[in-house]
Short mmCIF file of C-alpha atoms and ligand atoms in Angstrom, two decimals:
data_model
loop_
_atom_site.label_atom_id
_atom_site.label_comp_id
_atom_site.label_asym_id
_atom_site.label_seq_id
_atom_site.Cartn_x
_atom_site.Cartn_y
_atom_site.Cartn_z
CA UNK B 1 5.44 1.44 -20.11
CA UNK B 2 8.60 0.32 -18.27
CA UNK B 3 11.36 -1.30 -20.39
CA UNK B 4 13.27 -3.79 -18.23
CA UNK B 5 16.94 -4.18 -19.19
CA UNK B 6 19.87 -6.03 -17.68
CA UNK B 7 22.43 -3.57 -18.97
CA UNK B 8 22.72 0.04 -20.18
CA UNK B 9 21.07 0.17 -23.63
CA UNK B 10 22.04 2.73 -26.34
CA UNK B 11 18.79 4.64 -25.59
CA UNK B 12 19.61 4.89 -21.88
CA UNK B 13 23.22 5.84 -22.69
CA UNK B 14 21.87 8.59 -24.93
CA UNK B 15 19.62 9.91 -22.13
CA UNK B 16 22.64 10.00 -19.80
CA UNK B 17 24.85 11.71 -22.41
CA UNK B 18 22.30 14.45 -23.10
CA UNK B 19 21.29 15.06 -19.47
CA UNK B 20 22.52 18.33 -17.96
CA UNK B 21 20.44 18.35 -14.73
CA UNK B 22 20.41 14.85 -13.22
CA UNK B 23 18.52 14.10 -10.00
CA UNK B 24 19.38 10.85 -8.19
CA UNK B 25 17.34 9.32 -5.34
CA UNK B 26 19.28 6.58 -3.55
CA UNK B 27 18.24 3.98 -0.99
CA UNK B 28 19.87 1.28 1.10
CA UNK B 29 20.62 -0.80 -2.02
CA UNK B 30 23.40 1.53 -3.22
CA UNK B 31 25.31 0.75 0.01
CA UNK B 32 24.57 -2.99 -0.09
CA UNK B 33 27.73 -3.86 -2.10
CA UNK B 34 29.78 -1.95 0.47
CA UNK B 35 28.52 -4.45 3.05
CA UNK B 36 25.89 -2.29 4.74
CA UNK B 37 22.78 -4.46 5.30
CA UNK B 38 19.62 -3.06 3.72
CA UNK B 39 16.46 -2.66 5.76
CA UNK B 40 15.00 -5.73 4.11
CA UNK B 41 17.77 -8.01 5.33
CA UNK B 42 17.25 -10.12 8.38
CA UNK B 43 18.78 -8.96 11.62
CA UNK B 44 21.29 -10.94 13.69
CA UNK B 45 22.74 -10.98 17.16
CA UNK B 46 21.13 -8.87 19.86
CA UNK B 47 18.51 -7.75 17.41
CA UNK B 48 17.61 -10.95 15.62
CA UNK B 49 14.14 -10.87 17.18
CA UNK B 50 13.46 -7.38 15.80
CA UNK B 51 12.99 -5.97 12.31
CA UNK B 52 14.81 -2.76 11.50
CA UNK B 53 11.45 -1.02 11.12
CA UNK B 54 10.54 -2.11 14.68
CA UNK B 55 13.75 -0.65 16.11
CA UNK B 56 13.69 2.61 14.11
CA UNK B 57 10.85 4.06 16.19
CA UNK B 58 10.31 6.32 19.21
CA UNK B 59 8.36 3.50 20.88
CA UNK B 60 11.30 1.09 20.60
CA UNK B 61 13.66 3.69 22.11
CA UNK B 62 11.24 4.43 24.97
CA UNK B 63 10.74 0.72 25.61
CA UNK B 64 14.45 -0.09 25.69
CA UNK B 65 16.82 2.86 25.09
CA UNK B 66 19.95 0.71 25.47
CA UNK B 67 18.84 -1.82 22.83
CA UNK B 68 18.07 0.88 20.25
CA UNK B 69 21.13 2.99 21.16
CA UNK B 70 23.43 -0.04 20.80
CA UNK B 71 21.85 -1.04 17.49
CA UNK B 72 22.77 2.39 16.07
CA UNK B 73 26.27 2.27 17.62
CA UNK B 74 26.79 -1.13 15.95
CA UNK B 75 25.53 0.22 12.58
CA UNK B 76 27.80 3.29 12.93
CA UNK B 77 30.72 0.97 13.67
CA UNK B 78 29.93 -1.17 10.63
CA UNK B 79 29.55 1.85 8.32
CA UNK B 80 32.91 3.22 9.50
CA UNK B 81 34.58 -0.11 8.65
CA UNK B 82 33.26 -0.38 5.08
CA UNK B 83 34.11 1.67 2.00
CA UNK B 84 32.12 3.37 -0.71
CA UNK B 85 31.60 1.01 -3.67
CA UNK B 86 31.89 1.71 -7.45
CA UNK B 87 28.27 2.87 -7.46
CA UNK B 88 29.01 5.70 -5.02
CA UNK B 89 32.22 6.65 -6.85
CA UNK B 90 30.51 6.63 -10.26
CA UNK B 91 27.93 9.18 -9.07
CA UNK B 92 30.71 11.35 -7.60
CA UNK B 93 32.59 11.18 -10.93
CA UNK B 94 29.47 12.10 -12.92
CA UNK B 95 28.70 15.02 -10.57
CA UNK B 96 32.23 16.43 -11.05
CA UNK B 97 32.07 16.00 -14.83
CA UNK B 98 28.66 17.70 -15.13
CA UNK B 99 29.75 20.63 -12.93
CA UNK B 100 32.72 21.24 -15.23
CA UNK B 101 30.32 21.86 -18.11
CA UNK B 102 27.79 23.95 -16.17
CA UNK B 103 25.50 21.00 -15.49
CA UNK B 104 24.49 19.51 -12.13
CA UNK B 105 23.92 16.11 -10.55
CA UNK B 106 21.92 16.32 -7.30
CA UNK B 107 21.97 13.37 -4.89
CA UNK B 108 19.05 12.95 -2.50
CA UNK B 109 19.46 9.94 -0.26
CA UNK B 110 17.25 7.98 2.13
CA UNK B 111 20.42 6.53 3.61
CA UNK B 112 21.81 7.60 6.96
CA UNK B 113 25.36 6.51 6.06
CA UNK B 114 28.12 8.85 4.75
CA UNK B 115 29.30 6.70 1.84
CA UNK B 116 28.26 9.19 -0.87
CA UNK B 117 30.33 11.89 0.85
CA UNK B 118 33.28 9.54 1.42
CA UNK B 119 33.18 8.77 -2.32
CA UNK B 120 33.70 12.50 -2.96
CA UNK B 121 30.14 13.44 -3.87
CA UNK B 122 28.16 16.37 -2.52
CA UNK B 123 24.75 15.30 -1.20
CA UNK B 124 21.81 17.69 -1.55
CA UNK B 125 20.07 16.06 1.42
CA UNK B 126 19.69 13.10 3.71
CA UNK B 127 15.90 12.67 3.86
CA UNK B 128 16.15 10.38 6.91
CA UNK B 129 18.99 12.15 8.71
CA UNK B 130 22.49 10.94 9.56
CA UNK B 131 23.46 8.04 11.80
CA UNK B 132 26.51 10.04 12.93
CA UNK B 133 24.43 12.92 14.28
CA UNK B 134 23.09 12.76 17.85
CA UNK B 135 20.63 14.80 19.88
CA UNK B 136 18.90 14.71 23.24
CA UNK B 137 15.67 12.67 23.27
CA UNK B 138 14.16 15.20 25.72
CA UNK B 139 15.52 18.68 24.90
CA UNK B 140 16.67 18.09 21.30
CA UNK B 141 20.09 19.67 22.03
CA UNK B 142 22.60 18.37 19.48
CA UNK B 143 25.40 16.29 20.99
CA UNK B 144 28.81 15.43 19.61
CA UNK B 145 29.47 11.74 20.31
CA UNK B 146 32.29 9.67 18.75
CA UNK B 147 30.81 6.88 16.59
CA UNK B 148 30.52 3.34 17.86
CA UNK B 149 33.63 1.25 17.27
CA UNK B 150 32.88 -2.43 17.81
CA UNK B 151 35.17 -4.99 16.19
CA UNK B 152 33.80 -5.74 12.74
CA UNK B 153 30.42 -7.38 12.40
CA UNK B 154 30.48 -8.76 15.93
CA UNK B 155 27.67 -6.91 17.72
CA UNK B 156 28.44 -6.32 21.41
CA UNK B 157 27.14 -9.03 23.72
CA UNK B 158 25.98 -6.38 26.18
CA UNK B 159 23.83 -3.36 25.24
CA UNK B 160 25.23 0.10 26.06
CA UNK B 161 23.15 2.71 27.89
CA UNK B 162 22.71 5.98 25.93
CA UNK B 163 24.69 8.86 27.53
CA UNK B 164 22.90 11.52 29.56
CA UNK B 165 22.47 14.87 27.76
CA UNK B 166 25.05 17.45 28.92
CA UNK B 167 22.69 20.31 28.04
CA UNK B 168 19.66 19.41 30.15
CA UNK B 169 21.21 16.80 32.42
CA UNK B 170 18.05 14.68 32.44
CA UNK B 171 17.40 13.46 28.89
CA UNK B 172 19.41 10.75 27.16
CA UNK B 173 20.88 10.89 23.66
CA UNK B 174 19.27 9.43 20.53
CA UNK B 175 20.56 9.10 16.94
CA UNK B 176 19.93 12.06 14.62
CA UNK B 177 17.86 9.98 12.22
CA UNK B 178 14.17 10.20 11.23
CA UNK B 179 12.29 7.31 12.86
CA UNK B 180 9.08 5.81 11.49
CA UNK B 181 6.21 8.09 12.48
CA UNK B 182 8.51 11.15 12.62
CA UNK B 183 8.45 14.08 10.22
CA UNK B 184 11.17 14.36 7.61
CA UNK B 185 13.26 17.58 7.59
CA UNK B 186 10.91 19.63 5.43
CA UNK B 187 13.53 21.98 3.97
CA UNK B 188 15.46 18.93 2.76
CA UNK B 189 12.31 17.33 1.38
CA UNK B 190 11.33 20.56 -0.42
CA UNK B 191 14.82 20.96 -1.88
CA UNK B 192 14.66 17.34 -3.08
CA UNK B 193 11.26 17.94 -4.68
CA UNK B 194 12.53 21.10 -6.42
CA UNK B 195 15.60 19.38 -7.88
CA UNK B 196 13.54 16.44 -9.16
CA UNK B 197 11.00 18.81 -10.73
CA UNK B 198 13.85 20.68 -12.49
CA UNK B 199 15.72 17.57 -13.63
CA UNK B 200 16.03 16.41 -17.22
CA UNK B 201 16.86 12.87 -16.02
CA UNK B 202 15.75 11.21 -12.75
CA UNK B 203 17.63 8.14 -11.52
CA UNK B 204 16.25 5.94 -8.68
CA UNK B 205 18.94 3.64 -7.27
CA UNK B 206 18.66 0.88 -4.67
CA UNK B 207 15.34 1.62 -3.09
CA UNK B 208 12.32 -0.63 -2.63
CA UNK B 209 10.12 2.46 -2.96
CA UNK B 210 8.14 1.38 0.10
CA UNK B 211 8.91 4.17 2.56
CA UNK B 212 6.87 7.35 2.29
CA UNK B 213 7.03 10.24 1.69
CA UNK B 214 10.53 9.71 0.17
CA UNK B 215 9.23 7.16 -2.33
CA UNK B 216 6.76 9.68 -3.77
CA UNK B 217 9.54 12.07 -4.85
CA UNK B 218 10.37 10.33 -8.16
CA UNK B 219 6.73 10.74 -9.25
CA UNK B 220 7.36 14.49 -9.50
CA UNK B 221 9.37 13.74 -12.64
CA UNK B 222 6.09 12.85 -14.36
CA UNK B 223 4.97 16.49 -14.15
CA UNK B 224 7.41 17.57 -16.84
CA UNK B 225 7.92 14.20 -18.47
CA UNK B 226 11.55 13.89 -17.39
CA UNK B 227 12.75 10.33 -18.11
CA UNK B 228 12.80 8.02 -15.09
CA UNK B 229 15.45 5.27 -14.83
CA UNK B 230 15.62 2.76 -11.96
CA UNK B 231 18.64 0.64 -10.99
CA UNK B 232 17.73 -2.34 -8.80
CA UNK B 233 18.24 -6.11 -9.06
CA UNK B 234 14.56 -6.52 -8.14
CA UNK B 235 11.16 -5.16 -9.12
CA UNK B 236 10.09 -2.31 -6.80
CA UNK B 237 6.99 -0.28 -5.91
CA UNK B 238 8.22 2.32 -8.39
CA UNK B 239 9.07 0.04 -11.32
CA UNK B 240 5.84 0.56 -13.20
CA UNK B 241 6.30 4.36 -13.46
CA UNK B 242 9.86 3.98 -14.76
CA UNK B 243 10.76 4.50 -18.41
CA UNK B 244 13.63 2.05 -17.95
CA UNK B 245 14.37 -0.42 -15.16
CA UNK B 246 17.98 -1.64 -15.17
CA UNK B 247 17.85 -4.98 -13.35
CA UNK B 248 21.20 -5.41 -11.67
CA UNK B 249 23.51 -4.26 -8.88
CA UNK B 250 24.25 -0.53 -8.82
CA UNK B 251 27.94 -1.22 -8.18
CA UNK B 252 28.09 -2.60 -11.74
CA UNK B 253 25.39 -0.66 -13.61
CA UNK B 254 26.16 2.84 -12.34
CA UNK B 255 29.79 2.81 -13.60
CA UNK B 256 28.48 1.51 -16.96
CA UNK B 257 25.90 4.30 -17.10
CA UNK B 258 28.38 7.01 -16.13
CA UNK B 259 30.95 5.75 -18.64
CA UNK B 260 28.26 5.76 -21.34
CA UNK B 261 27.46 9.42 -20.50
CA UNK B 262 30.93 10.62 -21.49
C1 LIG I 301 6.11 9.89 8.32
C2 LIG I 301 16.17 6.20 9.22
C3 LIG I 301 4.30 10.97 9.28
C4 LIG I 301 16.22 5.32 10.41
C5 LIG I 301 14.24 5.46 7.91
C6 LIG I 301 1.40 2.53 7.85
C7 LIG I 301 1.68 2.38 9.18
C8 LIG I 301 2.65 3.15 9.82
C9 LIG I 301 3.36 4.13 9.11
C10 LIG I 301 3.06 4.26 7.78
C11 LIG I 301 2.10 3.49 7.14
N1 LIG I 301 2.06 3.86 5.85
C12 LIG I 301 2.96 4.82 5.63
C13 LIG I 301 3.54 5.10 6.81
C14 LIG I 301 4.54 6.09 7.01
C15 LIG I 301 5.93 5.45 7.10
C16 LIG I 301 6.16 4.44 5.99
O1 LIG I 301 6.39 4.79 4.85
N2 LIG I 301 6.08 3.15 6.35
C17 LIG I 301 6.22 2.11 5.35
C18 LIG I 301 7.21 1.05 5.86
C19 LIG I 301 4.85 1.53 5.09
N3 LIG I 301 6.81 6.58 6.91
C20 LIG I 301 7.18 7.27 7.99
O2 LIG I 301 6.92 6.95 9.13
C21 LIG I 301 7.97 8.54 7.70
N4 LIG I 301 7.39 9.59 8.46
O3 LIG I 301 5.38 9.40 7.50
O4 LIG I 301 5.70 10.80 9.23
C22 LIG I 301 4.08 12.24 9.97
C23 LIG I 301 3.36 13.23 9.28
C24 LIG I 301 3.12 14.38 9.94
C25 LIG I 301 3.59 14.60 11.24
C26 LIG I 301 4.32 13.60 11.90
C27 LIG I 301 4.57 12.41 11.26
C28 LIG I 301 9.41 8.39 8.15
C29 LIG I 301 10.09 7.32 7.33
C30 LIG I 301 11.58 7.34 7.62
C31 LIG I 301 11.94 6.16 8.49
N5 LIG I 301 13.41 6.11 8.68
N6 LIG I 301 15.57 5.48 8.09
C32 LIG I 301 17.30 4.28 10.31
O5 LIG I 301 18.00 4.20 9.27
O6 LIG I 301 17.45 3.53 11.28
S1 LIG I 301 13.62 4.62 6.60
C33 LIG I 301 14.66 3.32 6.29
O7 LIG I 301 13.90 2.39 5.59
C34 LIG I 301 15.81 3.63 5.40
O8 LIG I 301 16.35 4.89 5.61
C35 LIG I 301 15.25 3.50 4.05
O9 LIG I 301 14.82 4.72 3.57
C36 LIG I 301 14.04 2.66 4.26
C37 LIG I 301 14.20 1.35 3.56
O10 LIG I 301 14.02 1.69 2.26
P1 LIG I 301 15.15 1.40 1.16
O11 LIG I 301 16.21 2.42 1.25
O12 LIG I 301 14.43 1.24 -0.10
O13 LIG I 301 15.80 0.08 1.60
P2 LIG I 301 15.13 -1.31 1.52
O14 LIG I 301 15.90 -2.16 2.43
O15 LIG I 301 13.66 -1.14 1.68
O16 LIG I 301 15.34 -1.76 0.01
C38 LIG I 301 16.65 -1.95 -0.46
C39 LIG I 301 16.52 -1.99 -1.96
O17 LIG I 301 17.82 -2.14 -2.48
C40 LIG I 301 15.71 -3.18 -2.45
O18 LIG I 301 14.80 -2.76 -3.45
C41 LIG I 301 16.78 -4.10 -3.04
O19 LIG I 301 16.29 -4.83 -4.16
C42 LIG I 301 17.80 -3.09 -3.50
N7 LIG I 301 19.15 -3.60 -3.63
C43 LIG I 301 19.74 -4.61 -2.93
N8 LIG I 301 21.03 -4.75 -3.37
C44 LIG I 301 21.23 -3.83 -4.35
C45 LIG I 301 20.05 -3.09 -4.51
N9 LIG I 301 19.92 -2.09 -5.40
C46 LIG I 301 21.00 -1.81 -6.17
N10 LIG I 301 22.18 -2.48 -6.08
C47 LIG I 301 22.32 -3.48 -5.18
N11 LIG I 301 23.50 -4.15 -5.10
ZN1 LIG I 302 18.80 17.35 26.87
#
């Protein structure tokens, strides 16, 4: 039975203080306070007629490579211009503190941004890839491309064509992310499942719990009865399996939780 709270209660603080193997699944919400739009937010500019889920597909790239390529370049540019927020830095702090006492905090993220890493945390895996990785749409050869650098939020008024692959000379480049309908990197998924199964506390931060199979990972905590705590201003698809649902922004609640774990 989920207990919904608007701040860290003494029981939750006690769970955090006693936890030695913490597993954290994060979603777009943890980056929201940095200024990175979540998938639920409406699109603007060149893409206002499309939902993110429409553009994050092979079909969208095949239909209009330049539109999809430019969307990712714009998102890369935006991510480069924002900073990690107190939610990212709190997890990095907690990870360092636990490692000093032989514990562990494993971060598994659905996000394609690098804000956890830029906050100083080590990430066990990016379930949906990285927006800064690129590969050939045809031959899969990895490609090293400098990130998009548009000025601020202003999306370009003209789409950019994706570069031609230097390895095969015929394919064009695509972002190294997992699109809808594509398989997740299975070794990352398996490592995520293993760390959640072994955890003595599972934290789910900033995810609507709508995208599978990532959203099924927290359910593995039920196998061993590890406590499940969610941090999200809204109710999610996962709320009812949570032991505690902290209703608020992760940029505020994560620092409170980490401070209470000291
Ligand atoms: C697969 C990379 C099969 C790209 C992403 C029916 C039809 C068609 C498909 C399906 C279907 N049913 C299931 C599927 C499968 C599909 C799926 O789950 N669809 C859903 C939408 C129904 N899944 C897939 O296609 C996956 N692959 O199944 O392959 C297969 C099997 C065998 C062989 C071949 C193939 C692949 C899914 C991965 C897609 N790629 N990202 C890119 O980034 O461009 S997913 C993308 O959306 C994000 O990465 C993210 O993971 C996801 C959005 O989820 P969230 O992270 O939760 O973000 P969201 O915006 O939803 O929510 C934000 C949350 O934050 C909210 O709850 C909000 O309240 C909260 N929040 C806001 N502010 C704050 C906050 N929280 C805390 N603090 C705040 N301040
Ligand atoms: Zn190629």
